[in-house]
Amino acid sequence: MRILAIIPAYNEARNITAVIEDLKCFSGDILVVNDGSTDDTAAVAKGLGAEVVSHPFNLGIGGTVQTGLRYAYEHGYDMAIQFDGDGQHRGDQIFKIVELVQRGEADLVIGSRTLPGGYKMGITRFIGSRIFHCLIRCLAGKAIHDPTSGFRCYGKQTIRLFSRFYTDDYPEVESIITAARNGLRVVEVPVLMRGRLSGHSSITRRKSAYYMLKVTLAMVVDAMRGRDLVGES
């Protein structure tokens, strides 16, 4: 099966070398989606042999992931891995999120930081994840304990769906709803993660509050639509 690692990256020049080096154990192809970085992210990634697609300006994580999934769809990949450019995700954990898709038992696998053996997040993020967990369970009937995790494996059907329909802003939680409501099998597995290698997250406490409100409203609207996007042309 052909598999692509998608690395969304915005001003990650200080981290991207270690991230790509960490993928040496990965047998697939590597694509860095440079989201309008103002540093040398694209040049460093190209110098390390990765394929690079660059946005002319910053689109945010949703647009960046969708660019990678469109690339995967247009180039005929069977699976795609979302692997963050800040160094938190670990190459030696990829097999855990790939296995179920390879066996045909899942369409979207989320690497969970909160199941036994997983990474422990901060209290604010933990509370937010619990709220989203309850909403997803009510709206989509899925028990996802770490819905904000960006460490994911997408199967072929999921690649096709998200290459056409994907939330621009803060997509992690909404994409679970979209996948589940379109009959795709969403599961999670425990994984190990690390802290950022350098730099700081762009998600402040104020942005976290906005994130929770925006995503909650979007999830309710999405549930009210009840559209089957997979079957659309």
PDB file of C-alpha atoms in Angstrom:
ATOM      1  CA  MET A   1       0.000   0.000   0.000  1.00  0.00           C
ATOM      2  CA  ARG A   2       1.236   3.498  -0.858  1.00  0.00           C
ATOM      3  CA  ILE A   3       1.405   5.785   2.152  1.00  0.00           C
ATOM      4  CA  LEU A   4       2.156   9.486   2.488  1.00  0.00           C
ATOM      5  CA  ALA A   5       3.280  11.379   5.594  1.00  0.00           C
ATOM      6  CA  ILE A   6       1.825  14.890   5.557  1.00  0.00           C
ATOM      7  CA  ILE A   7       3.684  17.436   7.681  1.00  0.00           C
ATOM      8  CA  PRO A   8       1.773  20.717   8.124  1.00  0.00           C
ATOM      9  CA  ALA A   9       4.370  23.384   8.888  1.00  0.00           C
ATOM     10  CA  TYR A  10       4.281  27.096   9.649  1.00  0.00           C
ATOM     11  CA  ASN A  11       7.596  28.720  10.609  1.00  0.00           C
ATOM     12  CA  GLU A  12       9.061  25.396  11.759  1.00  0.00           C
ATOM     13  CA  ALA A  13      12.567  25.845  10.308  1.00  0.00           C
ATOM     14  CA  ARG A  14      14.112  25.084  13.714  1.00  0.00           C
ATOM     15  CA  ASN A  15      12.114  21.867  14.095  1.00  0.00           C
ATOM     16  CA  ILE A  16      11.629  20.481  10.594  1.00  0.00           C
ATOM     17  CA  THR A  17      15.039  18.813  10.338  1.00  0.00           C
ATOM     18  CA  ALA A  18      14.459  16.742  13.487  1.00  0.00           C
ATOM     19  CA  VAL A  19      10.893  15.948  12.366  1.00  0.00           C
ATOM     20  CA  ILE A  20      11.999  14.621   8.967  1.00  0.00           C
ATOM     21  CA  GLU A  21      14.917  12.754  10.541  1.00  0.00           C
ATOM     22  CA  ASP A  22      12.440  11.141  12.941  1.00  0.00           C
ATOM     23  CA  LEU A  23      10.620   9.716   9.914  1.00  0.00           C
ATOM     24  CA  LYS A  24      13.636   7.655   8.793  1.00  0.00           C
ATOM     25  CA  CYS A  25      11.826   4.591  10.125  1.00  0.00           C
ATOM     26  CA  PHE A  26       8.862   5.467   7.879  1.00  0.00           C
ATOM     27  CA  SER A  27       8.748   3.546   4.581  1.00  0.00           C
ATOM     28  CA  GLY A  28       6.399   5.898   2.705  1.00  0.00           C
ATOM     29  CA  ASP A  29       6.794   9.296   1.057  1.00  0.00           C
ATOM     30  CA  ILE A  30       7.065  12.613   2.907  1.00  0.00           C
ATOM     31  CA  LEU A  31       5.211  15.807   1.991  1.00  0.00           C
ATOM     32  CA  VAL A  32       5.767  19.073   3.837  1.00  0.00           C
ATOM     33  CA  VAL A  33       2.912  21.538   3.371  1.00  0.00           C
ATOM     34  CA  ASN A  34       4.496  24.924   4.012  1.00  0.00           C
ATOM     35  CA  ASP A  35       1.682  27.199   5.174  1.00  0.00           C
ATOM     36  CA  GLY A  36       3.042  30.561   4.094  1.00  0.00           C
ATOM     37  CA  SER A  37       6.060  30.438   6.414  1.00  0.00           C
ATOM     38  CA  THR A  38       8.246  33.533   6.644  1.00  0.00           C
ATOM     39  CA  ASP A  39      11.318  31.539   7.687  1.00  0.00           C
ATOM     40  CA  ASP A  40      13.323  28.834   5.866  1.00  0.00           C
ATOM     41  CA  THR A  41      10.909  25.943   6.500  1.00  0.00           C
ATOM     42  CA  ALA A  42      10.465  25.142   2.794  1.00  0.00           C
ATOM     43  CA  ALA A  43      14.167  25.394   1.922  1.00  0.00           C
ATOM     44  CA  VAL A  44      15.241  23.196   4.830  1.00  0.00           C
ATOM     45  CA  ALA A  45      12.627  20.550   3.999  1.00  0.00           C
ATOM     46  CA  LYS A  46      13.618  20.486   0.315  1.00  0.00           C
ATOM     47  CA  GLY A  47      17.265  20.174   1.311  1.00  0.00           C
ATOM     48  CA  LEU A  48      16.392  17.033   3.264  1.00  0.00           C
ATOM     49  CA  GLY A  49      14.707  15.451   0.227  1.00  0.00           C
ATOM     50  CA  ALA A  50      11.062  15.944   1.184  1.00  0.00           C
ATOM     51  CA  GLU A  51       8.420  16.966  -1.314  1.00  0.00           C
ATOM     52  CA  VAL A  52       7.228  20.494  -0.521  1.00  0.00           C
ATOM     53  CA  VAL A  53       3.996  22.285  -1.405  1.00  0.00           C
ATOM     54  CA  SER A  54       3.893  25.944  -0.340  1.00  0.00           C
ATOM     55  CA  HIS A  55       0.914  28.211   0.218  1.00  0.00           C
ATOM     56  CA  PRO A  56       1.434  31.834  -0.880  1.00  0.00           C
ATOM     57  CA  PHE A  57       0.034  32.956   2.483  1.00  0.00           C
ATOM     58  CA  ASN A  58      -1.035  31.390   5.781  1.00  0.00           C
ATOM     59  CA  LEU A  59      -4.278  29.376   5.535  1.00  0.00           C
ATOM     60  CA  GLY A  60      -4.279  27.734   8.958  1.00  0.00           C
ATOM     61  CA  ILE A  61      -4.173  24.081   9.935  1.00  0.00           C
ATOM     62  CA  GLY A  62      -7.407  23.094   8.166  1.00  0.00           C
ATOM     63  CA  GLY A  63      -6.365  24.397   4.769  1.00  0.00           C
ATOM     64  CA  THR A  64      -2.876  22.983   5.226  1.00  0.00           C
ATOM     65  CA  VAL A  65      -4.064  19.463   6.060  1.00  0.00           C
ATOM     66  CA  GLN A  66      -6.544  19.539   3.190  1.00  0.00           C
ATOM     67  CA  THR A  67      -3.778  20.523   0.768  1.00  0.00           C
ATOM     68  CA  GLY A  68      -1.888  17.422   1.890  1.00  0.00           C
ATOM     69  CA  LEU A  69      -4.954  15.205   1.553  1.00  0.00           C
ATOM     70  CA  ARG A  70      -5.706  16.568  -1.905  1.00  0.00           C
ATOM     71  CA  TYR A  71      -2.130  15.750  -2.876  1.00  0.00           C
ATOM     72  CA  ALA A  72      -2.578  12.228  -1.493  1.00  0.00           C
ATOM     73  CA  TYR A  73      -5.860  11.768  -3.382  1.00  0.00           C
ATOM     74  CA  GLU A  74      -4.565  13.138  -6.684  1.00  0.00           C
ATOM     75  CA  HIS A  75      -1.438  10.968  -6.502  1.00  0.00           C
ATOM     76  CA  GLY A  76      -3.305   7.763  -5.664  1.00  0.00           C
ATOM     77  CA  TYR A  77      -2.093   7.098  -2.119  1.00  0.00           C
ATOM     78  CA  ASP A  78      -3.888   4.394  -0.123  1.00  0.00           C
ATOM     79  CA  MET A  79      -3.166   5.970   3.269  1.00  0.00           C
ATOM     80  CA  ALA A  80      -1.976   9.281   4.650  1.00  0.00           C
ATOM     81  CA  ILE A  81      -0.401  10.122   8.006  1.00  0.00           C
ATOM     82  CA  GLN A  82      -0.783  13.550   9.598  1.00  0.00           C
ATOM     83  CA  PHE A  83       2.489  14.260  11.405  1.00  0.00           C
ATOM     84  CA  ASP A  84       2.942  17.662  13.025  1.00  0.00           C
ATOM     85  CA  GLY A  85       5.933  19.850  12.189  1.00  0.00           C
ATOM     86  CA  ASP A  86       6.643  20.903  15.793  1.00  0.00           C
ATOM     87  CA  GLY A  87       8.215  17.597  16.827  1.00  0.00           C
ATOM     88  CA  GLN A  88       5.502  16.391  19.219  1.00  0.00           C
ATOM     89  CA  HIS A  89       4.625  13.339  17.142  1.00  0.00           C
ATOM     90  CA  ARG A  90       7.003  10.375  17.146  1.00  0.00           C
ATOM     91  CA  GLY A  91       7.988   8.322  14.122  1.00  0.00           C
ATOM     92  CA  ASP A  92       8.265   5.156  16.203  1.00  0.00           C
ATOM     93  CA  GLN A  93       4.525   5.408  16.983  1.00  0.00           C
ATOM     94  CA  ILE A  94       3.297   5.476  13.371  1.00  0.00           C
ATOM     95  CA  PHE A  95       2.794   1.722  13.208  1.00  0.00           C
ATOM     96  CA  LYS A  96       0.147   2.021  15.935  1.00  0.00           C
ATOM     97  CA  ILE A  97      -2.130   4.296  13.899  1.00  0.00           C
ATOM     98  CA  VAL A  98      -1.441   2.589  10.552  1.00  0.00           C
ATOM     99  CA  GLU A  99      -2.133  -1.000  11.548  1.00  0.00           C
ATOM    100  CA  LEU A 100      -5.940  -0.877  11.722  1.00  0.00           C
ATOM    101  CA  VAL A 101      -6.225   0.926   8.378  1.00  0.00           C
ATOM    102  CA  GLN A 102      -3.889  -1.585   6.740  1.00  0.00           C
ATOM    103  CA  ARG A 103      -6.039  -4.438   8.028  1.00  0.00           C
ATOM    104  CA  GLY A 104      -9.198  -2.800   6.691  1.00  0.00           C
ATOM    105  CA  GLU A 105     -10.655  -2.358  10.183  1.00  0.00           C
ATOM    106  CA  ALA A 106     -10.730   1.464  10.279  1.00  0.00           C
ATOM    107  CA  ASP A 107     -10.968   4.461   7.958  1.00  0.00           C
ATOM    108  CA  LEU A 108      -9.652   7.104  10.360  1.00  0.00           C
ATOM    109  CA  VAL A 109      -7.371   6.323  13.296  1.00  0.00           C
ATOM    110  CA  ILE A 110      -6.543   8.922  15.945  1.00  0.00           C
ATOM    111  CA  GLY A 111      -3.462   8.652  18.124  1.00  0.00           C
ATOM    112  CA  SER A 112      -4.811   9.297  21.617  1.00  0.00           C
ATOM    113  CA  ARG A 113      -2.779  10.994  24.324  1.00  0.00           C
ATOM    114  CA  THR A 114      -5.247  10.136  27.080  1.00  0.00           C
ATOM    115  CA  LEU A 115      -5.759   6.395  26.853  1.00  0.00           C
ATOM    116  CA  PRO A 116      -3.526   4.203  29.070  1.00  0.00           C
ATOM    117  CA  GLY A 117       0.114   4.636  28.081  1.00  0.00           C
ATOM    118  CA  GLY A 118      -0.534   7.949  26.318  1.00  0.00           C
ATOM    119  CA  TYR A 119       0.834  11.500  26.691  1.00  0.00           C
ATOM    120  CA  LYS A 120      -0.664  13.597  29.520  1.00  0.00           C
ATOM    121  CA  MET A 121      -1.978  16.999  28.368  1.00  0.00           C
ATOM    122  CA  GLY A 122      -2.445  20.223  30.349  1.00  0.00           C
ATOM    123  CA  ILE A 123      -5.576  20.799  32.411  1.00  0.00           C
ATOM    124  CA  THR A 124      -7.127  23.389  30.057  1.00  0.00           C
ATOM    125  CA  ARG A 125      -6.748  21.170  27.026  1.00  0.00           C
ATOM    126  CA  PHE A 126      -7.922  18.163  29.019  1.00  0.00           C
ATOM    127  CA  ILE A 127     -11.153  19.938  30.031  1.00  0.00           C
ATOM    128  CA  GLY A 128     -11.749  21.004  26.439  1.00  0.00           C
ATOM    129  CA  SER A 129     -11.202  17.462  25.204  1.00  0.00           C
ATOM    130  CA  ARG A 130     -13.708  16.128  27.740  1.00  0.00           C
ATOM    131  CA  ILE A 131     -16.324  18.610  26.539  1.00  0.00           C
ATOM    132  CA  PHE A 132     -15.709  17.673  22.909  1.00  0.00           C
ATOM    133  CA  HIS A 133     -15.765  13.982  23.842  1.00  0.00           C
ATOM    134  CA  CYS A 134     -19.273  14.384  25.251  1.00  0.00           C
ATOM    135  CA  LEU A 135     -20.486  16.399  22.263  1.00  0.00           C
ATOM    136  CA  ILE A 136     -19.127  13.890  19.754  1.00  0.00           C
ATOM    137  CA  ARG A 137     -20.753  11.061  21.670  1.00  0.00           C
ATOM    138  CA  CYS A 138     -24.116  12.869  21.607  1.00  0.00           C
ATOM    139  CA  LEU A 139     -23.963  14.039  17.994  1.00  0.00           C
ATOM    140  CA  ALA A 140     -22.209  11.144  16.282  1.00  0.00           C
ATOM    141  CA  GLY A 141     -22.422   8.213  18.679  1.00  0.00           C
ATOM    142  CA  LYS A 142     -18.633   7.879  18.883  1.00  0.00           C
ATOM    143  CA  ALA A 143     -16.604   7.700  22.095  1.00  0.00           C
ATOM    144  CA  ILE A 144     -13.398   9.563  21.213  1.00  0.00           C
ATOM    145  CA  HIS A 145     -11.343  10.445  24.286  1.00  0.00           C
ATOM    146  CA  ASP A 146      -8.758  12.709  22.596  1.00  0.00           C
ATOM    147  CA  PRO A 147     -10.619  14.440  19.748  1.00  0.00           C
ATOM    148  CA  THR A 148      -8.108  17.301  19.385  1.00  0.00           C
ATOM    149  CA  SER A 149      -5.154  15.037  18.592  1.00  0.00           C
ATOM    150  CA  GLY A 150      -3.610  15.767  15.199  1.00  0.00           C
ATOM    151  CA  PHE A 151      -1.679  12.483  14.983  1.00  0.00           C
ATOM    152  CA  ARG A 152      -3.880  10.586  12.529  1.00  0.00           C
ATOM    153  CA  CYS A 153      -4.001   7.971   9.802  1.00  0.00           C
ATOM    154  CA  TYR A 154      -6.458   8.440   6.949  1.00  0.00           C
ATOM    155  CA  GLY A 155      -7.624   5.527   4.801  1.00  0.00           C
ATOM    156  CA  LYS A 156      -8.474   5.853   1.116  1.00  0.00           C
ATOM    157  CA  GLN A 157     -12.167   6.697   1.620  1.00  0.00           C
ATOM    158  CA  THR A 158     -11.296   9.289   4.234  1.00  0.00           C
ATOM    159  CA  ILE A 159      -8.670  10.841   1.968  1.00  0.00           C
ATOM    160  CA  ARG A 160     -11.293  11.109  -0.766  1.00  0.00           C
ATOM    161  CA  LEU A 161     -13.872  12.691   1.552  1.00  0.00           C
ATOM    162  CA  PHE A 162     -11.536  15.203   3.204  1.00  0.00           C
ATOM    163  CA  SER A 163      -9.826  16.164  -0.056  1.00  0.00           C
ATOM    164  CA  ARG A 164     -13.216  17.651  -1.006  1.00  0.00           C
ATOM    165  CA  PHE A 165     -14.812  18.608   2.316  1.00  0.00           C
ATOM    166  CA  TYR A 166     -12.641  19.771   5.215  1.00  0.00           C
ATOM    167  CA  THR A 167     -13.035  22.486   7.826  1.00  0.00           C
ATOM    168  CA  ASP A 168     -10.732  25.455   7.317  1.00  0.00           C
ATOM    169  CA  ASP A 169     -10.378  26.451  10.959  1.00  0.00           C
ATOM    170  CA  TYR A 170      -9.664  24.091  13.900  1.00  0.00           C
ATOM    171  CA  PRO A 171     -10.645  20.924  11.986  1.00  0.00           C
ATOM    172  CA  GLU A 172      -9.727  18.098  14.355  1.00  0.00           C
ATOM    173  CA  VAL A 173     -13.032  17.793  16.195  1.00  0.00           C
ATOM    174  CA  GLU A 174     -15.343  18.638  13.290  1.00  0.00           C
ATOM    175  CA  SER A 175     -13.622  16.139  11.019  1.00  0.00           C
ATOM    176  CA  ILE A 176     -14.545  13.323  13.414  1.00  0.00           C
ATOM    177  CA  ILE A 177     -18.208  14.308  13.168  1.00  0.00           C
ATOM    178  CA  THR A 178     -17.986  14.502   9.373  1.00  0.00           C
ATOM    179  CA  ALA A 179     -16.318  11.106   9.084  1.00  0.00           C
ATOM    180  CA  ALA A 180     -18.696   9.353  11.487  1.00  0.00           C
ATOM    181  CA  ARG A 181     -21.828  10.822   9.918  1.00  0.00           C
ATOM    182  CA  ASN A 182     -20.649   9.602   6.524  1.00  0.00           C
ATOM    183  CA  GLY A 183     -20.326   6.015   7.691  1.00  0.00           C
ATOM    184  CA  LEU A 184     -16.547   5.940   8.064  1.00  0.00           C
ATOM    185  CA  ARG A 185     -15.053   3.903  10.884  1.00  0.00           C
ATOM    186  CA  VAL A 186     -13.296   6.172  13.394  1.00  0.00           C
ATOM    187  CA  VAL A 187     -11.184   4.609  16.134  1.00  0.00           C
ATOM    188  CA  GLU A 188      -8.382   5.713  18.437  1.00  0.00           C
ATOM    189  CA  VAL A 189      -5.292   4.012  19.797  1.00  0.00           C
ATOM    190  CA  PRO A 190      -2.899   5.058  22.595  1.00  0.00           C
ATOM    191  CA  VAL A 191       0.361   6.637  21.461  1.00  0.00           C
ATOM    192  CA  LEU A 192       3.396   8.260  23.049  1.00  0.00           C
ATOM    193  CA  MET A 193       4.162  11.904  22.286  1.00  0.00           C
ATOM    194  CA  ARG A 194       6.707  14.509  23.371  1.00  0.00           C
ATOM    195  CA  GLY A 195       6.635  18.272  23.974  1.00  0.00           C
ATOM    196  CA  ARG A 196       7.409  20.817  21.249  1.00  0.00           C
ATOM    197  CA  LEU A 197      11.068  20.734  20.247  1.00  0.00           C
ATOM    198  CA  SER A 198      11.240  24.550  20.162  1.00  0.00           C
ATOM    199  CA  GLY A 199       9.000  27.583  19.855  1.00  0.00           C
ATOM    200  CA  HIS A 200       5.542  28.080  21.299  1.00  0.00           C
ATOM    201  CA  SER A 201       2.054  26.976  20.370  1.00  0.00           C
ATOM    202  CA  SER A 202      -0.089  29.615  18.661  1.00  0.00           C
ATOM    203  CA  ILE A 203      -3.096  28.490  20.757  1.00  0.00           C
ATOM    204  CA  THR A 204      -3.352  30.905  23.711  1.00  0.00           C
ATOM    205  CA  ARG A 205      -5.948  30.683  26.495  1.00  0.00           C
ATOM    206  CA  ARG A 206      -8.081  33.296  24.745  1.00  0.00           C
ATOM    207  CA  LYS A 207      -7.834  31.381  21.479  1.00  0.00           C
ATOM    208  CA  SER A 208      -8.697  28.194  23.347  1.00  0.00           C
ATOM    209  CA  ALA A 209     -11.944  29.742  24.580  1.00  0.00           C
ATOM    210  CA  TYR A 210     -12.780  30.910  21.048  1.00  0.00           C
ATOM    211  CA  TYR A 211     -11.862  27.472  19.733  1.00  0.00           C
ATOM    212  CA  MET A 212     -14.242  25.715  22.111  1.00  0.00           C
ATOM    213  CA  LEU A 213     -17.142  28.049  21.300  1.00  0.00           C
ATOM    214  CA  LYS A 214     -16.586  27.989  17.551  1.00  0.00           C
ATOM    215  CA  VAL A 215     -16.165  24.231  17.316  1.00  0.00           C
ATOM    216  CA  THR A 216     -19.171  23.536  19.548  1.00  0.00           C
ATOM    217  CA  LEU A 217     -21.420  25.682  17.355  1.00  0.00           C
ATOM    218  CA  ALA A 218     -19.975  24.176  14.182  1.00  0.00           C
ATOM    219  CA  MET A 219     -20.553  20.636  15.473  1.00  0.00           C
ATOM    220  CA  VAL A 220     -24.213  21.384  16.195  1.00  0.00           C
ATOM    221  CA  VAL A 221     -24.708  22.931  12.742  1.00  0.00           C
ATOM    222  CA  ASP A 222     -22.939  19.985  11.099  1.00  0.00           C
ATOM    223  CA  ALA A 223     -25.168  17.533  12.969  1.00  0.00           C
ATOM    224  CA  MET A 224     -28.288  19.428  11.862  1.00  0.00           C
ATOM    225  CA  ARG A 225     -27.248  19.130   8.224  1.00  0.00           C
ATOM    226  CA  GLY A 226     -26.983  15.343   8.316  1.00  0.00           C
ATOM    227  CA  ARG A 227     -25.531  15.227   4.796  1.00  0.00           C
ATOM    228  CA  ASP A 228     -23.930  12.182   3.214  1.00  0.00           C
ATOM    229  CA  LEU A 229     -20.907  13.737   1.575  1.00  0.00           C
ATOM    230  CA  VAL A 230     -19.243  10.483   0.509  1.00  0.00           C
ATOM    231  CA  GLY A 231     -21.949   9.772  -2.014  1.00  0.00           C
ATOM    232  CA  GLU A 232     -21.838  13.212  -3.613  1.00  0.00           C
ATOM    233  CA  SER A 233     -20.040  13.778  -6.885  1.00  0.00           C
TER     234      SER A 233
END
